[in-house]
Short mmCIF file of C-alpha atoms in Angstrom, two decimals:
data_model
loop_
_atom_site.label_atom_id
_atom_site.label_comp_id
_atom_site.label_asym_id
_atom_site.label_seq_id
_atom_site.Cartn_x
_atom_site.Cartn_y
_atom_site.Cartn_z
CA MET A 1 -34.90 207.10 215.79
CA ARG A 2 -36.21 206.96 212.01
CA GLY A 3 -32.70 208.31 211.21
CA GLY A 4 -30.82 205.44 213.44
CA ILE A 5 -33.12 203.09 210.92
CA GLN A 6 -32.01 204.84 207.66
CA LEU A 7 -28.59 204.69 208.93
CA LYS A 8 -29.23 200.82 209.67
CA SER A 9 -30.38 200.57 206.03
CA VAL A 10 -27.73 201.91 204.07
CA TRP A 11 -25.38 200.31 206.11
CA PHE A 12 -27.08 196.77 205.33
CA ASN A 13 -27.11 198.08 201.68
CA VAL A 14 -23.56 198.56 201.52
CA MET A 15 -22.86 195.32 203.43
CA MET A 16 -24.75 193.51 201.11
CA MET A 17 -23.23 194.73 197.81
CA SER A 18 -20.22 193.53 199.65
CA VAL A 19 -21.16 190.03 200.18
CA ILE A 20 -22.73 189.42 196.57
CA PHE A 21 -19.67 190.69 194.93
CA LEU A 22 -17.24 188.37 196.93
CA ALA A 23 -19.64 185.48 196.49
CA ALA A 24 -20.11 186.31 192.68
CA CYS A 25 -15.34 185.77 192.78
CA GLY A 26 -15.64 182.84 195.14
CA ASN A 27 -14.50 184.61 197.69
CA THR A 28 -15.44 183.03 200.80
CA ASN A 29 -13.24 184.77 203.41
CA ASP A 30 -13.98 188.67 203.30
CA GLU A 31 -16.15 191.17 203.78
CA SER A 32 -20.26 191.39 203.13
CA LEU A 33 -22.99 191.77 200.57
CA THR A 34 -25.73 192.92 198.60
CA ASP A 35 -27.47 195.88 197.16
CA ALA A 36 -31.50 195.94 197.27
CA GLY A 37 -31.53 195.35 193.38
CA GLU A 38 -29.67 191.85 194.09
CA THR A 39 -31.51 190.37 196.35
CA ASN A 40 -34.89 190.62 198.16
CA VAL A 41 -35.40 190.39 201.77
CA VAL A 42 -37.77 187.53 202.39
CA TYR A 43 -37.64 187.31 206.41
CA GLU A 44 -35.97 189.71 209.34
CA ASN A 45 -35.90 188.84 212.39
CA ASP A 46 -37.47 190.86 214.99
CA GLU A 47 -36.28 190.05 218.43
CA ILE A 48 -32.45 190.41 219.13
CA ILE A 49 -30.44 187.58 220.30
CA SER A 50 -28.42 187.79 223.71
CA HIS A 51 -25.88 186.33 224.68
CA ASN A 52 -24.38 186.85 228.05
CA LEU A 53 -20.67 185.70 229.27
CA GLU A 54 -19.56 186.51 232.58
CA GLY A 55 -19.14 190.14 231.71
CA VAL A 56 -19.16 189.95 227.57
CA THR A 57 -22.53 190.34 225.47
CA VAL A 58 -22.20 189.23 222.10
CA SER A 59 -25.91 190.25 220.40
CA LEU A 60 -27.30 189.18 217.17
CA ASP A 61 -29.89 189.91 214.46
CA TYR A 62 -30.35 188.30 211.17
CA GLN A 63 -32.20 188.35 207.69
CA ILE A 64 -33.13 185.82 205.27
CA GLN A 65 -32.98 187.08 201.14
CA LYS A 66 -33.55 185.66 198.15
CA VAL A 67 -30.51 186.17 195.25
CA THR A 68 -32.34 187.78 192.25
CA ASN A 69 -29.91 189.26 190.18
CA SER A 70 -29.39 187.40 187.56
CA GLU A 71 -25.99 188.67 185.97
CA MET A 72 -24.19 187.66 189.68
CA LEU A 73 -25.59 183.87 189.39
CA ALA A 74 -23.90 183.39 186.48
CA GLN A 75 -20.69 185.05 187.21
CA SER A 76 -20.99 183.06 190.75
CA THR A 77 -19.12 179.64 191.89
CA ASN A 78 -21.06 179.43 195.02
CA LEU A 79 -24.99 180.58 194.22
CA GLN A 80 -27.07 179.12 192.50
CA SER A 81 -30.89 180.08 191.45
CA GLY A 82 -33.24 180.50 194.02
CA ASP A 83 -30.11 180.58 196.81
CA TYR A 84 -30.80 182.23 200.32
CA LEU A 85 -28.49 183.74 202.53
CA LEU A 86 -28.86 184.38 206.13
CA GLU A 87 -26.98 187.81 207.37
CA VAL A 88 -25.91 187.43 210.96
CA SER A 89 -25.13 191.16 212.29
CA GLY A 90 -23.67 190.62 215.75
CA GLU A 91 -22.08 193.15 218.38
CA ILE A 92 -19.93 192.29 221.35
CA HIS A 93 -19.60 194.31 224.37
CA ASN A 94 -17.22 193.93 226.88
CA GLU A 95 -17.56 194.81 230.10
CA PHE A 96 -14.72 192.31 231.39
CA GLU A 97 -12.14 194.08 233.08
CA GLN A 98 -9.59 192.65 230.76
CA MET A 99 -9.19 192.29 226.53
CA VAL A 100 -11.51 189.53 225.26
CA TYR A 101 -11.04 187.27 221.69
CA TYR A 102 -14.06 186.13 220.25
CA THR A 103 -14.06 184.22 216.53
CA PRO A 104 -17.73 184.83 214.90
CA HIS A 105 -18.06 181.65 213.08
CA PHE A 106 -21.65 179.87 214.01
CA ASN A 107 -22.32 176.68 213.10
CA ILE A 108 -25.45 176.36 211.40
CA GLU A 109 -27.40 173.62 210.87
CA THR A 110 -30.68 172.90 209.45
CA PRO A 111 -33.13 170.40 211.82
CA ASP A 112 -31.44 167.01 209.92
CA ASN A 113 -28.11 168.37 210.68
CA VAL A 114 -27.14 170.06 206.58
CA LYS A 115 -24.41 172.44 207.41
CA ILE A 116 -24.98 175.97 206.30
CA GLU A 117 -21.74 177.25 204.37
CA GLN A 118 -19.92 180.20 205.57
CA LEU A 119 -20.27 182.47 201.99
CA SER A 120 -17.91 186.02 203.98
CA SER A 121 -17.47 187.47 207.05
CA THR A 122 -16.33 190.74 207.61
CA VAL A 123 -13.65 189.90 209.89
CA GLY A 124 -12.52 186.83 207.55
CA ASP A 125 -10.96 183.93 209.67
CA GLU A 126 -9.36 186.53 212.44
CA GLN A 127 -10.54 186.68 216.08
CA ILE A 128 -11.91 189.83 216.59
CA LEU A 129 -10.01 192.08 220.06
CA VAL A 130 -12.06 193.81 222.21
CA ASN A 131 -10.75 196.20 224.82
CA PRO A 132 -12.39 196.56 228.13
CA GLN A 133 -16.05 199.25 228.30
CA MET A 134 -15.57 199.03 224.64
CA LYS A 135 -18.01 197.29 221.04
CA THR A 136 -17.29 196.29 218.38
CA ASN A 137 -19.54 195.13 215.31
CA PHE A 138 -19.61 192.48 212.61
CA THR A 139 -21.39 190.39 209.59
CA VAL A 140 -21.47 187.05 208.44
CA VAL A 141 -23.39 185.99 205.67
CA TYR A 142 -24.13 182.16 205.60
CA LEU A 143 -25.66 180.63 202.23
CA ILE A 144 -29.09 178.70 202.49
CA PRO A 145 -29.08 176.42 199.34
CA GLU A 146 -32.91 176.29 197.87
CA GLU A 147 -33.59 172.98 198.75
CA GLN A 148 -32.95 173.33 202.56
CA TYR A 149 -34.93 176.59 202.44
CA ASN A 150 -37.81 175.13 201.04
CA LYS A 151 -37.96 172.22 203.58
CA ASN A 152 -36.92 174.03 206.47
CA GLU A 153 -38.45 176.75 208.66
CA SER A 154 -35.98 177.05 211.53
CA LEU A 155 -31.97 176.62 211.38
CA ASN A 156 -29.58 175.60 214.73
CA LEU A 157 -27.34 178.27 215.11
CA GLN A 158 -24.17 177.73 217.64
CA ALA A 159 -22.28 180.73 218.88
CA PRO A 160 -18.98 180.30 220.13
CA ALA A 161 -17.62 181.28 223.57
CA VAL A 162 -15.58 183.82 224.73
CA PHE A 163 -12.05 183.84 225.51
CA LYS A 164 -9.46 185.50 227.49
CA GLU A 165 -6.64 184.29 225.43
CA PRO A 166 -5.90 184.84 221.42
CA ASP A 167 -6.32 181.43 219.69
CA SER A 168 -7.66 179.32 223.16
CA GLU A 169 -9.62 176.84 223.09
CA SER A 170 -9.14 175.90 226.74
CA SER A 171 -12.19 175.83 228.68
CA GLY A 172 -10.52 177.60 230.97
CA ASP A 173 -9.82 180.77 229.04
CA ALA A 174 -13.52 180.45 228.07
CA LEU A 175 -16.09 183.21 229.08
CA GLY A 176 -19.19 181.40 229.60
CA ASP A 177 -20.29 178.30 226.89
CA SER A 178 -20.88 178.49 223.37
CA SER A 179 -24.95 178.91 222.99
CA ASN A 180 -27.65 177.25 220.90
CA TRP A 181 -30.62 178.69 219.27
CA GLU A 182 -32.91 177.45 216.83
CA ILE A 183 -33.98 180.81 214.49
CA PRO A 184 -36.68 180.74 212.76
CA ILE A 185 -35.86 181.44 208.55
CA LYS A 186 -39.60 182.06 207.39
#
């Protein structure tokens, strides 16, 4: 089990480094985030969030990081000194009898309905296609401005439903409904 934790830590650092690089370039549509010297983890979720959707399970884990690299901040069009990053790591497990489609674009807001901006995603603007009896992973990073982080203890995260057809928004094609969670950030 310890090897799995170390591998997760290495994978996380690689993903974090990619997102910080993309943020510094002003790119908000691609890959993921930082290396240990560029961010400081300030909160780690201690329980996986699960969303069961008629044979498909979407599992989410997340952590909050404070951006600490001043050189990266100077080059970034999106980040400010003192900003925080919300990194959501997800896994989709399809036990439904056909392939399914999922778009990991979460609606994340403060309790006062201030929208939290998506900074990057490992899938860009694409849907994830998951074949029956398969699993796939994704990572999405959001920018929490310092002011919003300081005045809020939690955020509202809305996860979308899974669909049986590509690019569908029809409730007839949906497996389950979207779900809402209040997630602590401190």
